[in-house]
XYZ file of C-alpha atoms in Angstrom:
545
model
C 0.000 0.000 0.000
C 1.284 3.424 -0.924
C 0.035 6.471 0.964
C 0.656 10.022 -0.243
C 0.022 12.855 2.190
C -0.196 16.407 0.893
C 0.849 18.814 3.658
C 2.393 18.338 7.063
C 2.482 20.341 10.335
C 0.135 18.789 12.924
C -2.288 16.830 10.744
C -0.099 15.402 7.984
C 2.680 14.201 10.262
C 0.118 12.619 12.610
C -1.314 10.626 9.691
C 2.147 9.388 8.764
C 3.176 8.525 12.321
C 0.024 6.550 13.146
C 0.031 4.746 9.784
C 3.623 3.676 10.366
C 2.914 2.502 13.908
C 0.164 0.279 12.521
C 1.907 -0.941 9.363
C 5.656 -1.325 8.941
C 5.293 -2.340 5.277
C 3.283 0.635 4.006
C 5.068 3.049 1.684
C 4.399 6.528 3.066
C 5.357 9.714 1.254
C 4.653 13.249 2.400
C 4.926 16.297 0.135
C 5.117 19.701 1.752
C 5.414 23.026 -0.075
C 6.830 24.789 2.985
C 10.353 24.614 4.417
C 9.268 23.120 7.749
C 7.210 19.998 8.340
C 6.291 20.600 11.961
C 6.051 23.879 13.818
C 3.959 25.652 16.393
C 1.870 28.353 14.747
C 0.426 29.155 18.170
C 3.905 29.864 19.529
C 4.783 32.504 16.928
C 3.509 35.565 18.878
C 5.608 34.555 21.880
C 8.795 34.445 19.826
C 8.048 37.847 18.313
C 7.442 39.246 21.783
C 10.642 37.776 23.177
C 9.009 35.306 25.573
C 10.434 32.454 23.458
C 14.166 32.963 22.907
C 14.929 30.638 20.016
C 12.823 30.249 16.871
C 14.146 26.713 16.522
C 12.198 25.727 19.626
C 9.017 26.189 17.562
C 10.247 23.662 14.952
C 11.073 20.575 17.022
C 10.838 17.972 14.233
C 12.774 18.027 10.953
C 12.244 15.876 7.882
C 15.472 14.001 8.682
C 14.308 13.246 12.231
C 10.954 12.037 10.955
C 12.580 9.808 8.358
C 14.824 8.224 10.974
C 12.023 7.702 13.503
C 9.183 6.627 11.220
C 10.793 5.716 7.890
C 8.557 8.183 6.062
C 9.805 9.897 2.915
C 9.261 13.618 3.385
C 9.913 16.118 0.618
C 9.879 19.756 1.738
C 9.638 22.547 -0.821
C 7.722 20.107 -3.035
C 4.288 21.272 -4.133
C 1.614 18.926 -5.458
C 0.356 20.949 -8.418
C -2.144 18.496 -9.917
C -3.930 15.240 -9.145
C -5.231 12.657 -11.599
C -7.756 10.808 -9.466
C -8.614 8.306 -12.217
C -4.988 7.205 -12.657
C -4.182 7.784 -8.958
C -1.213 9.972 -9.734
C 0.025 13.324 -8.467
C 2.185 15.880 -10.251
C 4.825 17.334 -7.942
C 6.919 20.445 -8.482
C 10.266 21.002 -6.773
C 10.004 24.669 -5.770
C 13.771 25.071 -5.559
C 14.625 23.625 -8.992
C 11.255 24.019 -10.812
C 11.525 20.372 -11.895
C 8.326 18.314 -11.993
C 7.674 14.631 -11.526
C 4.788 12.191 -11.139
C 4.099 9.864 -8.254
C 1.372 7.256 -7.808
C -0.682 6.332 -4.757
C -3.238 3.890 -3.418
C -4.502 6.289 -0.743
C -4.383 10.090 -0.818
C -4.647 12.380 2.212
C -5.302 16.108 2.069
C -3.543 17.837 4.963
C -3.228 21.113 3.074
C -4.206 23.248 6.051
C -5.578 26.754 5.868
C -4.532 29.923 4.102
C -4.553 33.375 5.726
C -7.315 35.590 4.397
C -6.138 38.836 2.856
C -8.803 41.529 3.197
C -9.636 43.791 0.271
C -7.407 46.626 1.434
C -5.178 48.807 -0.711
C -1.512 48.410 0.228
C -1.363 44.908 1.693
C 1.530 44.033 -0.640
C 3.975 46.447 1.013
C 7.132 45.347 2.839
C 5.893 46.425 6.272
C 2.611 44.450 6.041
C 2.692 40.869 7.273
C 0.603 37.742 7.738
C 1.346 35.534 10.745
C 0.996 31.909 9.706
C 4.358 30.304 8.933
C 7.905 30.270 10.233
C 8.886 32.272 7.123
C 6.346 34.969 8.096
C 7.891 34.979 11.563
C 11.440 35.339 10.260
C 10.343 38.247 8.043
C 8.589 40.088 10.880
C 11.497 39.569 13.259
C 13.986 40.794 10.653
C 11.853 43.849 9.911
C 11.564 44.778 13.588
C 15.294 44.294 14.118
C 16.218 46.444 11.115
C 13.577 49.184 11.392
C 12.757 49.256 15.113
C 9.107 50.282 14.628
C 7.412 51.969 17.545
C 3.809 51.865 16.319
C 2.065 48.771 14.980
C -1.490 48.220 13.788
C -3.002 44.749 14.069
C -6.062 44.092 11.916
C -8.210 41.422 13.544
C -8.973 40.771 17.221
C -9.114 36.995 17.350
C -6.580 34.683 18.992
C -3.474 35.681 17.040
C -4.383 39.365 17.031
C -4.809 39.479 20.801
C -1.708 37.412 21.503
C 0.351 39.713 19.296
C -1.205 42.770 20.955
C -0.033 41.428 24.314
C 3.444 40.457 23.166
C 4.238 43.584 21.163
C 2.907 45.844 23.926
C 5.154 44.038 26.387
C 8.018 44.605 23.958
C 7.427 48.364 24.118
C 5.485 49.001 20.907
C 2.383 51.155 20.753
C -0.329 48.783 19.514
C -3.576 49.656 17.759
C -6.080 46.838 17.301
C -8.815 47.119 14.659
C -11.840 44.820 14.513
C -14.610 45.198 11.958
C -17.351 43.647 14.140
C -18.753 45.105 17.358
C -16.669 42.846 19.615
C -13.393 40.993 19.791
C -13.270 37.188 20.048
C -16.404 36.241 18.060
C -16.870 32.919 19.875
C -17.621 34.802 23.104
C -20.884 36.519 23.903
C -20.720 40.290 23.877
C -21.142 40.587 27.651
C -18.017 38.477 28.180
C -16.026 39.914 25.268
C -16.525 43.400 26.694
C -14.614 42.351 29.818
C -11.664 41.331 27.659
C -11.911 44.600 25.740
C -11.744 46.638 28.945
C -8.737 44.618 30.102
C -6.856 45.038 26.833
C -7.365 48.798 26.697
C -6.325 49.119 30.367
C -2.909 47.820 29.291
C -2.433 50.583 26.738
C -3.748 48.955 23.570
C -5.897 51.247 21.429
C -8.963 49.320 20.312
C -11.301 50.268 17.471
C -14.445 48.149 17.055
C -16.935 48.423 14.184
C -14.062 49.701 12.051
C -12.677 48.523 8.711
C -9.368 49.413 7.122
C -9.597 50.977 3.675
C -5.934 51.494 2.813
C -2.424 51.042 4.148
C 0.271 53.553 3.279
C 3.961 53.629 4.122
C 3.407 55.105 7.579
C -0.333 55.042 8.281
C -3.532 53.026 8.182
C -6.704 54.678 6.923
C -10.139 53.359 7.903
C -13.433 53.549 6.042
C -14.722 55.973 8.672
C -11.907 58.387 7.924
C -9.494 57.702 10.770
C -5.796 57.917 9.987
C -3.652 55.853 12.362
C 0.108 56.301 12.440
C 1.689 52.913 11.890
C 5.171 51.731 10.974
C 4.185 48.067 10.767
C 0.879 46.317 9.993
C -0.050 42.745 10.826
C -3.006 41.006 9.192
C -4.693 38.697 11.707
C -7.949 38.449 9.794
C -8.464 34.718 10.003
C -7.931 31.773 7.680
C -9.824 29.768 5.111
C -9.360 26.073 4.269
C -6.849 25.455 1.474
C -9.138 23.418 -0.797
C -7.963 24.274 -4.335
C -6.484 20.858 -5.155
C -9.405 18.999 -3.631
C -11.877 21.049 -5.617
C -10.162 20.130 -8.883
C -10.846 16.404 -8.417
C -14.441 16.730 -7.248
C -14.080 16.438 -3.483
C -17.285 17.524 -1.738
C -17.290 20.502 0.617
C -19.371 21.095 3.726
C -21.407 24.067 4.910
C -18.314 25.760 6.320
C -16.415 25.616 3.023
C -13.975 23.020 4.362
C -13.778 19.469 3.018
C -16.705 17.333 4.091
C -15.605 14.111 5.800
C -17.278 11.299 7.714
C -16.213 10.197 11.187
C -13.353 8.195 9.660
C -12.001 11.295 7.888
C -13.024 9.892 4.493
C -14.201 12.199 1.707
C -16.825 11.363 -0.928
C -14.063 9.918 -3.140
C -12.775 6.387 -2.471
C -9.393 6.202 -0.732
C -9.238 10.007 -0.389
C -9.077 11.475 3.129
C -8.891 14.987 4.592
C -7.543 16.052 7.977
C -6.682 19.168 9.941
C -7.454 22.748 9.021
C -8.698 21.781 5.540
C -11.363 19.439 6.950
C -14.752 20.118 8.490
C -15.635 18.751 11.919
C -18.983 18.592 13.694
C -20.348 19.870 16.982
C -20.595 17.463 19.915
C -23.601 19.484 21.098
C -25.702 19.888 17.955
C -24.189 17.345 15.568
C -24.031 20.106 12.958
C -20.927 20.867 10.848
C -18.377 23.141 12.520
C -15.009 24.558 11.444
C -12.476 25.116 14.211
C -8.909 25.134 12.831
C -6.795 24.245 15.869
C -3.625 22.204 16.200
C -5.179 19.929 18.832
C -8.019 18.981 16.481
C -5.601 18.554 13.564
C -3.489 16.101 15.568
C -6.584 14.118 16.492
C -7.890 13.984 12.923
C -4.494 12.918 11.602
C -4.207 10.060 14.071
C -7.713 8.831 13.195
C -7.050 8.882 9.447
C -3.687 7.138 9.824
C -5.373 4.405 11.859
C -8.313 3.914 9.483
C -6.083 3.797 6.398
C -4.088 0.952 7.935
C -7.091 -1.090 9.064
C -7.901 0.483 12.420
C -11.320 1.440 13.748
C -10.802 4.872 15.304
C -13.586 7.390 14.709
C -13.815 11.151 15.046
C -16.261 12.117 17.799
C -16.594 15.789 16.938
C -15.457 18.877 18.823
C -16.920 21.316 21.298
C -14.991 24.220 19.795
C -12.894 24.741 22.907
C -10.389 27.571 23.033
C -8.231 29.354 25.584
C -6.189 32.517 25.367
C -3.866 34.486 27.602
C -3.989 38.231 27.128
C -1.730 40.118 29.525
C -2.521 38.643 32.969
C -5.988 37.443 32.016
C -7.001 33.995 30.769
C -10.069 33.582 28.567
C -11.511 30.127 27.972
C -14.634 28.908 26.212
C -16.248 25.693 25.063
C -19.485 24.621 23.416
C -22.149 27.056 22.291
C -22.331 30.715 23.204
C -25.684 32.091 24.323
C -26.338 33.595 20.903
C -25.368 30.346 19.147
C -27.573 28.271 21.452
C -30.587 30.510 20.846
C -29.952 30.418 17.087
C -29.826 26.613 17.267
C -33.307 26.608 18.802
C -32.547 25.892 22.451
C -34.550 27.397 25.319
C -31.574 28.561 27.356
C -30.897 29.155 31.012
C -27.966 31.509 31.566
C -25.875 31.896 34.714
C -23.089 34.350 35.486
C -21.138 32.895 38.388
C -18.456 35.067 40.012
C -16.298 33.126 42.456
C -12.665 32.998 43.625
C -10.389 30.438 42.005
C -9.240 29.223 45.420
C -9.517 30.305 49.025
C -9.474 34.108 49.423
C -6.979 33.854 52.276
C -4.531 32.100 49.933
C -4.752 34.626 47.139
C -7.786 33.400 45.247
C -8.507 35.496 42.142
C -11.964 36.235 40.763
C -13.354 33.941 38.078
C -16.282 35.059 35.942
C -18.089 31.998 34.581
C -20.921 32.271 32.087
C -22.718 28.960 31.644
C -25.540 28.113 29.255
C -27.859 25.127 29.715
C -30.897 23.732 27.931
C -34.003 24.232 30.072
C -35.686 21.195 28.511
C -32.952 18.621 29.217
C -30.641 20.437 31.699
C -27.709 19.625 29.378
C -24.777 22.013 29.604
C -24.488 23.689 26.200
C -21.593 26.082 26.647
C -19.282 27.793 29.106
C -17.128 30.930 28.974
C -14.638 31.783 31.736
C -12.493 34.849 32.362
C -9.983 35.242 35.185
C -6.373 35.469 36.234
C -6.071 32.070 37.881
C -7.660 28.653 37.464
C -9.415 29.235 34.139
C -7.687 26.343 32.351
C -8.524 23.900 35.131
C -12.217 24.788 35.168
C -12.720 24.948 31.418
C -11.193 21.484 31.061
C -13.544 20.097 33.728
C -16.499 21.557 31.847
C -15.166 20.162 28.542
C -14.849 16.685 30.016
C -18.317 16.801 31.521
C -19.908 18.186 28.354
C -18.199 15.551 26.210
C -20.226 12.980 28.143
C -23.462 15.000 27.844
C -23.439 16.182 31.462
C -26.486 17.891 32.890
C -26.333 20.860 35.232
C -27.084 18.757 38.298
C -24.201 16.392 37.471
C -21.658 19.165 38.016
C -22.625 19.602 41.671
C -21.970 15.917 42.336
C -18.432 15.889 40.887
C -15.859 14.810 43.450
C -13.317 17.511 42.574
C -9.987 17.932 44.325
C -10.138 20.385 47.207
C -7.523 22.050 49.361
C -7.364 25.816 50.057
C -4.346 26.456 47.770
C -6.229 24.928 44.819
C -9.949 25.503 45.159
C -12.855 26.523 47.361
C -14.900 23.960 49.308
C -17.686 24.331 46.781
C -15.680 24.623 43.578
C -16.921 27.196 41.028
C -17.730 24.304 38.660
C -19.920 22.644 41.291
C -21.609 25.921 42.206
C -22.331 26.588 38.533
C -24.157 23.286 38.213
C -26.110 23.797 41.423
C -27.273 27.311 40.562
C -28.159 26.382 36.978
C -30.211 23.383 38.058
C -32.053 25.445 40.671
C -32.926 27.976 37.978
C -34.061 25.274 35.553
C -36.244 23.699 38.256
C -37.775 27.172 38.850
C -36.667 27.093 42.479
C -34.296 30.025 42.102
C -34.961 31.898 38.898
C -32.187 33.903 37.304
C -32.355 37.106 35.305
C -29.427 38.431 33.274
C -28.533 42.142 33.178
C -29.636 42.218 29.545
C -33.058 40.749 30.379
C -33.503 43.083 33.348
C -32.697 46.198 31.343
C -35.039 45.088 28.546
C -37.906 44.583 30.991
C -37.320 47.981 32.592
C -37.104 49.666 29.183
C -40.385 48.007 28.206
C -42.079 49.737 31.144
C -42.603 46.667 33.315
C -43.052 47.410 37.009
C -40.447 45.542 39.057
C -39.250 45.560 42.649
C -35.440 45.589 42.581
C -33.747 45.044 45.928
C -30.078 45.701 46.624
C -29.201 43.465 49.580
C -25.726 44.889 50.191
C -24.509 47.329 52.828
C -25.618 50.930 52.334
C -22.105 52.150 51.455
C -21.871 49.600 48.634
C -25.315 50.587 47.379
C -24.402 54.279 47.363
C -21.174 53.590 45.455
C -22.994 51.881 42.542
C -26.318 50.189 42.073
C -28.842 48.867 39.584
C -31.102 51.547 38.137
C -34.351 51.717 40.129
C -33.132 49.536 43.005
C -33.961 50.152 46.651
C -31.496 49.256 49.385
C -32.559 46.669 51.967
C -29.539 44.922 53.490
C -30.020 41.168 53.797
C -30.062 41.251 57.604
C -33.048 43.629 57.537
C -34.988 41.930 54.754
C -37.276 39.775 56.881
C -38.531 42.737 58.871
C -38.738 45.078 55.873
C -40.506 42.590 53.600
C -43.888 43.752 54.927
C -43.333 47.028 53.059
C -42.938 45.235 49.729
C -45.588 43.985 47.319
C -45.457 40.161 47.159
C -47.444 40.167 43.908
C -44.915 42.254 41.957
C -42.071 40.550 40.071
C -39.069 41.048 42.336
C -35.333 41.056 41.585
C -32.745 40.607 44.327
C -29.026 41.150 43.975
C -25.799 41.594 45.886
C -22.252 42.082 44.678
C -21.810 38.808 42.798
C -24.818 36.608 43.523
C -24.582 34.712 46.820
C -26.417 37.130 49.136
C -28.852 37.890 46.329
C -29.658 34.194 46.245
C -30.139 34.136 50.018
C -32.533 37.100 49.767
C -34.376 35.348 46.952
C -34.952 32.328 49.209
C -36.211 34.525 52.050
C -38.816 36.218 49.855
C -39.863 32.995 48.128
C -40.461 31.366 51.493
C -42.471 34.405 52.602
C -44.884 33.916 49.727
C -43.595 36.348 47.100
C -44.942 35.071 43.788
C -42.006 35.623 41.427
C -38.485 36.353 42.628
C -35.385 36.513 40.413
C -31.752 36.668 41.417
C -29.675 38.961 39.194
C -27.122 36.721 37.472
C -23.627 37.770 38.531
C -24.967 40.531 40.797
C -24.049 44.192 40.632
C -20.543 43.408 39.339
C -21.953 41.741 36.259
C -24.605 44.426 35.803
C -22.073 47.280 35.925
C -19.750 45.443 33.530
C -22.656 44.918 31.123
C -23.647 48.604 31.286
C -20.129 49.623 30.251
């Protein structure tokens, strides 16, 4: 059996490695148009910022190493320019010599990855404008910064790479301007969570422009469609990627809704003995079962291993993805998994939403605030999505949620998890457990929640509500929810006689706990409908910003 793999990095090399582990006799050839077969795209910003000292540390595996370890023939700087699917042959061009040759195969694997999108902007072909996708891009940017010592840089795009570069280049002393054409950064977050990241980024000196598109780039400035002119000595395009499907299209490979190659759970395309893996291939959502495109190295590795196993007689299957991501921006970590609130509503779910603000570990041992937004299905109690922002413990919690959601966990299941506890690591009731408890109570209608967005909408629509601030008077006077009256929790039982039990009532505190206690008091006193403000005054004030 002869296997030809087009492309390398995470997906292609994983195919080759797994195929070789399963079958010592298979003839495996990998063609790669780039110079490097394996490198960390995600590590590039940290080299440019100086956090990673040596560029070579991002390219741990060479073609020679791979040949010695796996006996796989790897040809770098060799581009597959054409495929004859009927004859099962590929035409390969040596990019250094311009010579061409043909090679035959029994099984073909597309691991052609993704290509950076270049927006329709005048001036993107200039020497000081860069993509950030390959080691060659990285070398060019580093050389430009060393030679020209720019002080002002504009980054177009506020996704993962854009934010990581904003952090790293700010830390390196550059003045960074970040431009995003939509009304928020990080599109996989809900706006109420993205706004927290936006406030954090700007507090570290980054200039952020939302709802703004770049029209033209000149030698020393960036001009937007709204007429802004931003001084800039270097421009980085972080505007996303699209699957590199040109070769696949030419032989009739079918594409999915996302524009990536459509595959089944064995990574097989519609053509016999033709597979697709990594950033060129479409995945599907663990939650909805619908097609999803999330080009990440972790998913690419997984897909490659599955294809390599199936090709050599194995029975591995792809189980889909949740679309998990995590990012560090300055001293803040941002993690998410599953559906956002807006995605869940669009998918037709009746959602329950909780904002849970808790310390990552015991306060007396330096616990830092975590803001957890969790979305569940009211009909089934299944956890649909989670977003977490904080300085400490975000990765631990998001991975617990991912694991639980992968096994279709319901809200109530989270409370019963036997998570590790000691004061240096967690609180007695871990934020994950508390999230499940509060969500299930809301779903069961025992302790209803109301988000800041819902509360403001109801007030704006003229609905008469009783809003009770249960905090100390000084806290109330410092900031409060519009229209709220102040009744500290300790006085609520005696003051309740002055309230109308038939009016919809909203209780809140600083982050939710005392608001929940007040909610229970009023419910048990016969108040008909009592809501606890999700995330309390902290979440409300953040939303208003």
